[in-house]
Coordinates of N, CA and C in Angstrom, one line a residue:
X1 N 93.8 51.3 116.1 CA 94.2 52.5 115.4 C 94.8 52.0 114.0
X2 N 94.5 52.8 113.0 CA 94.9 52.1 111.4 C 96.2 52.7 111.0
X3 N 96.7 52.2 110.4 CA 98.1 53.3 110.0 C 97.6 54.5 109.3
X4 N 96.7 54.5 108.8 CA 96.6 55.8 108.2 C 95.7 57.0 108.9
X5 N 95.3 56.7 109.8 CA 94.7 57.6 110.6 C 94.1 57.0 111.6
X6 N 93.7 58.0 112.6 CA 93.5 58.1 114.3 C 91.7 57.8 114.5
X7 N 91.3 56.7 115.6 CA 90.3 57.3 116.3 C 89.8 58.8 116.4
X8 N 88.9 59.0 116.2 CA 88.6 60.7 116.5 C 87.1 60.0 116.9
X9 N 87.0 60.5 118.3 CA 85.3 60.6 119.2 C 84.9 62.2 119.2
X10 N 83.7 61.9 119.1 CA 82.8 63.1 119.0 C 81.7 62.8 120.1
X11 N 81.5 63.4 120.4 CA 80.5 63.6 121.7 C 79.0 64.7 121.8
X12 N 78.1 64.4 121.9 CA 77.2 65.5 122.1 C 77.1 65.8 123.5
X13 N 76.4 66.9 123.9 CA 76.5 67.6 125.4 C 75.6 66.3 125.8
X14 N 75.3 66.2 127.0 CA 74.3 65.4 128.0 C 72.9 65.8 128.0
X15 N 71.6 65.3 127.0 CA 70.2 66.1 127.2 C 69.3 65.2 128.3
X16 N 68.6 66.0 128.6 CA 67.8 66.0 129.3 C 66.3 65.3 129.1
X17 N 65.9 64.1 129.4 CA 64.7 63.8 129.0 C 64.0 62.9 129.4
X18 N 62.6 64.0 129.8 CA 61.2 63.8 130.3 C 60.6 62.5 130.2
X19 N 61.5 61.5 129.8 CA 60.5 60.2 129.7 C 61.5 59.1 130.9
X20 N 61.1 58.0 131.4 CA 61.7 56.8 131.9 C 62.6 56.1 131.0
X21 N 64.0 55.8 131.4 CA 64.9 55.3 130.4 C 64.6 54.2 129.3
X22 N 63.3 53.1 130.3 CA 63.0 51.7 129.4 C 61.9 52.3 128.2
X23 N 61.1 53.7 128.5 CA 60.6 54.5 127.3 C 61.7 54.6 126.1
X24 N 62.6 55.5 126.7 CA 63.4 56.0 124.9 C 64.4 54.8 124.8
X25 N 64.7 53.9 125.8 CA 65.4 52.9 125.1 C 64.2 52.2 124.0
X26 N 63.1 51.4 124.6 CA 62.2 50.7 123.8 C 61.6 51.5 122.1
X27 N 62.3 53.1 122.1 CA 61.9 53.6 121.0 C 63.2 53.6 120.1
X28 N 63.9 53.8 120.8 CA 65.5 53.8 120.0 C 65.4 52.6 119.4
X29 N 65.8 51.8 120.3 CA 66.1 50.0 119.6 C 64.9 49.5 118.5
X30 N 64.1 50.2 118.2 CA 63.8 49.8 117.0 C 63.5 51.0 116.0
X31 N 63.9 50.9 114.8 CA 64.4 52.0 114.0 C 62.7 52.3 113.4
X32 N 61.7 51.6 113.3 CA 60.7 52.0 113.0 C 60.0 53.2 113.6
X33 N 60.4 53.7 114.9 CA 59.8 54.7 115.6 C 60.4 56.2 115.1
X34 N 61.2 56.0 113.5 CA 61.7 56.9 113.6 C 60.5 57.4 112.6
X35 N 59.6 57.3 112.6 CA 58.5 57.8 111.4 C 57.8 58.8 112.5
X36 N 58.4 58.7 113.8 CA 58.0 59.5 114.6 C 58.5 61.1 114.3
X37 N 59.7 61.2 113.8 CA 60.7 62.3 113.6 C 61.1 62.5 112.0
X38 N 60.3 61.5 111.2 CA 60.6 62.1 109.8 C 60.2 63.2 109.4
X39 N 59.3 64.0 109.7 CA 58.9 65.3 109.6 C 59.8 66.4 110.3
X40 N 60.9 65.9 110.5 CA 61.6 66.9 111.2 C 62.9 67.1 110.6
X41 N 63.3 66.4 110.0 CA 64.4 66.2 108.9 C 64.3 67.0 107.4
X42 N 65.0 67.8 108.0 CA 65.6 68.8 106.6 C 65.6 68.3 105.7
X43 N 64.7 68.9 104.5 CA 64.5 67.9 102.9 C 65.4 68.6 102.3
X44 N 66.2 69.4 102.5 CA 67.2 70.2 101.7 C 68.9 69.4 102.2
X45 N 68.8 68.9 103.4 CA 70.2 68.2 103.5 C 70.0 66.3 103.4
X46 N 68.6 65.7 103.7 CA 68.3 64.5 103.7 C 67.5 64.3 102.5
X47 N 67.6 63.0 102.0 CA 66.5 62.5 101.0 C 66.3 60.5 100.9
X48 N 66.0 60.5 100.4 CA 65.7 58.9 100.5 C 65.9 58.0 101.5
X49 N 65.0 58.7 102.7 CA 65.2 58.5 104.1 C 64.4 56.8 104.0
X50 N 65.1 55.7 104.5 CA 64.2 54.7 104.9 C 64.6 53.5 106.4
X51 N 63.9 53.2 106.6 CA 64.5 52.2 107.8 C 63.1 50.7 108.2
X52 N 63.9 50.6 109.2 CA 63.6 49.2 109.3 C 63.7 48.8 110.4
X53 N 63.5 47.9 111.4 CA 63.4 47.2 112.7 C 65.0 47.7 113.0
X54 N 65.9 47.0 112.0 CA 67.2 47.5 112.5 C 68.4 48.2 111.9
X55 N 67.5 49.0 110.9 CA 68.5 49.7 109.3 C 68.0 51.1 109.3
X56 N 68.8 52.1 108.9 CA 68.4 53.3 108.4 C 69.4 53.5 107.4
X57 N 68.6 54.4 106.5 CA 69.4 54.5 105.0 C 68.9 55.9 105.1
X58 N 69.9 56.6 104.2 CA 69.5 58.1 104.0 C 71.1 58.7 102.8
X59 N 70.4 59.8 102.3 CA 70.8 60.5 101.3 C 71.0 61.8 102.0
X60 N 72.6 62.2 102.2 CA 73.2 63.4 103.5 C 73.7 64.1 102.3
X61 N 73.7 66.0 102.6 CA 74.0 66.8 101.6 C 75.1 67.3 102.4
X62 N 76.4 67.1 102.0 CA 77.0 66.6 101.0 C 77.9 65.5 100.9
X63 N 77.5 65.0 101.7 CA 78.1 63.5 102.0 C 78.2 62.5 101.0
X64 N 76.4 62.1 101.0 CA 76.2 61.1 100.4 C 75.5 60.2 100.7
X65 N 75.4 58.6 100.2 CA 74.5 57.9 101.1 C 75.3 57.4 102.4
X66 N 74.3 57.0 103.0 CA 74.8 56.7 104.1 C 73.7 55.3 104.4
X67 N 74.0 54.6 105.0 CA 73.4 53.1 105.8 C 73.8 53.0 107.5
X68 N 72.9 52.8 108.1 CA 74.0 52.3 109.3 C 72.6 51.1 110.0
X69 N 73.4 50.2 111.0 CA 72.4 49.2 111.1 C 73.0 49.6 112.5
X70 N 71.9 48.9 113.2 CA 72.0 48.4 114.7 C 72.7 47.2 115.0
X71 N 74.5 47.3 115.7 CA 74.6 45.9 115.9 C 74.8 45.9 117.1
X72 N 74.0 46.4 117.9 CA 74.5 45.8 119.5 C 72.9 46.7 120.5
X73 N 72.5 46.2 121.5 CA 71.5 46.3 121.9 C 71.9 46.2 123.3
X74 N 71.9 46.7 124.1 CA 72.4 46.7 125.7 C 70.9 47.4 126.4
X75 N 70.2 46.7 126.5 CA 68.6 47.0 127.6 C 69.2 47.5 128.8
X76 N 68.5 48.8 129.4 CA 67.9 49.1 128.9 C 69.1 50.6 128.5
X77 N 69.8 50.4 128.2 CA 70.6 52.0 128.4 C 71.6 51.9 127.1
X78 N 71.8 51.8 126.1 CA 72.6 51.5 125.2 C 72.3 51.0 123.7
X79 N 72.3 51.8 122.6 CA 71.7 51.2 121.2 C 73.5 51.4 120.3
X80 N 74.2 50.6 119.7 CA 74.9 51.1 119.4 C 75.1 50.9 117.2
X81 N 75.3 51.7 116.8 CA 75.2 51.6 115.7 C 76.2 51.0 114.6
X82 N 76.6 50.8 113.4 CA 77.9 50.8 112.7 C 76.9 50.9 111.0
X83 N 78.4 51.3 110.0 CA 78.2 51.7 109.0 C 78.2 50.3 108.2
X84 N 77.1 50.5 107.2 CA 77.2 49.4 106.6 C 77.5 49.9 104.7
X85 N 77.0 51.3 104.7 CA 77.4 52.1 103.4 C 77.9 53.7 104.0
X86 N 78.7 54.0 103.9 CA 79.7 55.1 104.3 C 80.2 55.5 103.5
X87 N 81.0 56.8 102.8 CA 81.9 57.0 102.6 C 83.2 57.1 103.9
X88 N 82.8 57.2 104.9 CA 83.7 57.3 105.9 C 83.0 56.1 107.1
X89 N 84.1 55.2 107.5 CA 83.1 54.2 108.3 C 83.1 54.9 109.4
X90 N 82.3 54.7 110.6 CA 81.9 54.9 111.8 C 80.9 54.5 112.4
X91 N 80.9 54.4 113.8 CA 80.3 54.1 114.9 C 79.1 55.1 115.6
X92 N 78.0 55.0 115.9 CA 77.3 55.7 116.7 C 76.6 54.8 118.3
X93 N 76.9 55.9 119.2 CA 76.1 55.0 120.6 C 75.3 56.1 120.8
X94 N 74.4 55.5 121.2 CA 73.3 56.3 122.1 C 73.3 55.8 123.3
X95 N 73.5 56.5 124.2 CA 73.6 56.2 125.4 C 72.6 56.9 126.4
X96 N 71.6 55.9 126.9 CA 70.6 56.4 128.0 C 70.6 55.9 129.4
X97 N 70.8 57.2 130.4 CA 70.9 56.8 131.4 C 69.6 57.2 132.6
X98 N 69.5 56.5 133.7 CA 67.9 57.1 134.4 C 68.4 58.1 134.8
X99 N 67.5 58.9 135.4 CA 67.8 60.0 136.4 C 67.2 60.0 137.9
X100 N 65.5 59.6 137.6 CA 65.0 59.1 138.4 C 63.7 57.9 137.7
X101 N 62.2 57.6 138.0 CA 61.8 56.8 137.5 C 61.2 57.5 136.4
X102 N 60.7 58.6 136.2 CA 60.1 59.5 135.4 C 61.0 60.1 134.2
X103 N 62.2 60.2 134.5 CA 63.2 61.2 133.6 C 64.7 60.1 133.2
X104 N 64.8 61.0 132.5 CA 66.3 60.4 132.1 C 67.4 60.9 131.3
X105 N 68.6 60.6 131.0 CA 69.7 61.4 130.3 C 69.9 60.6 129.5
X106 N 70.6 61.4 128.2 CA 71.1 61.0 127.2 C 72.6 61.4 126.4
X107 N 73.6 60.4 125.7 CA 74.0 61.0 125.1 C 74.6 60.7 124.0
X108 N 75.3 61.2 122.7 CA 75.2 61.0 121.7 C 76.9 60.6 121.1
X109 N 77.4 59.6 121.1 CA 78.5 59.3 120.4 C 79.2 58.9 118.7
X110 N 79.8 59.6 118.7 CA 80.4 58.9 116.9 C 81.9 58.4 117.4
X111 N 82.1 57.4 116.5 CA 83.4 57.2 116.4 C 83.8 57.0 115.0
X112 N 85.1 57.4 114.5 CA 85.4 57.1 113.2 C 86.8 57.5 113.2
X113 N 87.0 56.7 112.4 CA 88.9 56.6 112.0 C 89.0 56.8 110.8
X114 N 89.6 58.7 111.3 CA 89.9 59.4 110.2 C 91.0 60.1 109.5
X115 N 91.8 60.2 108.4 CA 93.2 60.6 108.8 C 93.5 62.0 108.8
X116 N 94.5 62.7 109.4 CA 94.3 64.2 109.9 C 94.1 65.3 108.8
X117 N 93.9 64.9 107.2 CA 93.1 65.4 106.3 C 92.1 65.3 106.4
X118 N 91.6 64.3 106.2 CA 89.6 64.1 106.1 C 89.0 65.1 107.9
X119 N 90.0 64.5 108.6 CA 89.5 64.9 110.2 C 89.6 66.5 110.2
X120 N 90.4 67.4 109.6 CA 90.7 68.4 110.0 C 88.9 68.6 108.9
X121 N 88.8 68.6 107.4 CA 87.7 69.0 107.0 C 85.8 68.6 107.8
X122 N 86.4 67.4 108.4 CA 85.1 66.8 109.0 C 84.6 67.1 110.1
X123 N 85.7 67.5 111.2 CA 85.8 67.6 112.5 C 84.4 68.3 112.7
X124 N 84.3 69.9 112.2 CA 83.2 71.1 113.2 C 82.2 70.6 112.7
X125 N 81.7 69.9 111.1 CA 80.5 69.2 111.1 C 80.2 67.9 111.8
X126 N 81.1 67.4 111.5 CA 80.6 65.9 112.3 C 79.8 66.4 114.1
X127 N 80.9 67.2 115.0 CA 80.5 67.6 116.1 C 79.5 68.3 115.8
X128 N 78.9 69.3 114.8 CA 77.4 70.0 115.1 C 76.6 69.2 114.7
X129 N 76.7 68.0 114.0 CA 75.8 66.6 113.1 C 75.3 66.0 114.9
X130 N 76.0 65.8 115.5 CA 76.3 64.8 116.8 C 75.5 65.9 118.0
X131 N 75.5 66.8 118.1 CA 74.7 67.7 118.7 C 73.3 67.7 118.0
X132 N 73.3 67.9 117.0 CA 71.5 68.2 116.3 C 71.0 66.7 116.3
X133 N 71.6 66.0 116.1 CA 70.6 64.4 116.5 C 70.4 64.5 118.0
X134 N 71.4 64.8 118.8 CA 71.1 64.5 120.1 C 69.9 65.4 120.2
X135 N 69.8 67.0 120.4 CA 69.0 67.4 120.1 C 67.7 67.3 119.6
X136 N 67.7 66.4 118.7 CA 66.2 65.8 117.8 C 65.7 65.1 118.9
X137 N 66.7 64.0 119.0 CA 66.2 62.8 119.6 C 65.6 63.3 121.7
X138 N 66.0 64.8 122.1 CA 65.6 65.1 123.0 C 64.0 65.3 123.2
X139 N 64.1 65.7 121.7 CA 62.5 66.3 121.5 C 61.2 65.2 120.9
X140 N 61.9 64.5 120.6 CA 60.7 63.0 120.7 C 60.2 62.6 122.2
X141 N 59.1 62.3 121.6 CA 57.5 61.9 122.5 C 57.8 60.8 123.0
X142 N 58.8 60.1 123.6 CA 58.8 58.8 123.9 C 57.4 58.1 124.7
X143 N 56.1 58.4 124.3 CA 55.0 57.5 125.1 C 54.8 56.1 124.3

C-alpha cells in the first residue's frame, strides 16, 4: 500500500465458456490472437490498437494511451498483465478455470493503487471497463 493511496480490486462477474481451459488459455497467452476481436472494439473509444506475442498498446477515450505487457504466464489457468505506459499504473489477471473437459470459467481482475480522489472518479468506469472485456473475451471462438 503507497502512502498516497489504497489498493482498489475490481472484479468482473464469473463467464461462462464453451471451450476447454488449455483452448482460451493457449489464446489468451499470446496477444496475437487478439486480431481475432479487433473488429469488435469501439473505434469511437479505441484507436491505435497494436500487439504482439506479449504487448498490447492502445489509444482509450478518455484516458489515453495505454501499454500493458504480459508478465507472468501460469499454464494452464492464469495470464497476468502489468502497465508498462499508463496514466494510472495497474494490474490485470485473467483467470481461467475448467468446469468440465469441454467448458470452462472465467474471470476478469484489475488492480491499481489509487488515491481516494482519482478512485472515487475511476471506480464505476474502471468496474464497467472490467465487465465489458470479460464479456468480449466470453464471446471469442477459442478453436
Amino acid at each position: 500500500m503507497g502512502i498516497f493511496g489504497s489498493e482498489s480490486k475490481f472484479e468482473s462477474s464469473v463467464k461462462q465458456i464453451p471451450y476447454p481451459q488449455q483452448a482460451v488459455y493457449d489464446n489468451i497467452s499470446d496477444l496475437r490472437n487478439l486480431e481475432k476481436v479487433k473488429d469488435r472494439i469501439p473505434e469511437d473509444k479505441v484507436s491505435d490498437f497494436t500487439f504482439d506475442e506479449d504487448t498490447v498498446g492502445l489509444n482509450v477515450q478518455p484516458v489515453g494511451e495505454l501499454k500493458l505487457r504480459i508478465c507472468e504466464r501460469e499454464e494452464p489457468k492464469c495470464v497476468k498483465f502489468e502497465t508498462v505506459q499508463s496514466p494510472v499504473p495497474f494490474n490485470v489477471w485473467i483467470q481461467i478455470l475448467p468446469v468440465d473437459e469441454q467448458n470452462s470459467k472465467m474471470k476478469v481482475t484489475v488492480k491499481a493503487e489509487l488515491n481516494p480522489f482519482i478512485k472515487s472518479m475511476v471506480e464505476k468506469p474502471l468496474q464497467e471497463a472490467v465487465e465489458k472485456i470479460a464479456d468480449a473475451l466470453a464471446l471469442v471462438r477459442y478453436e
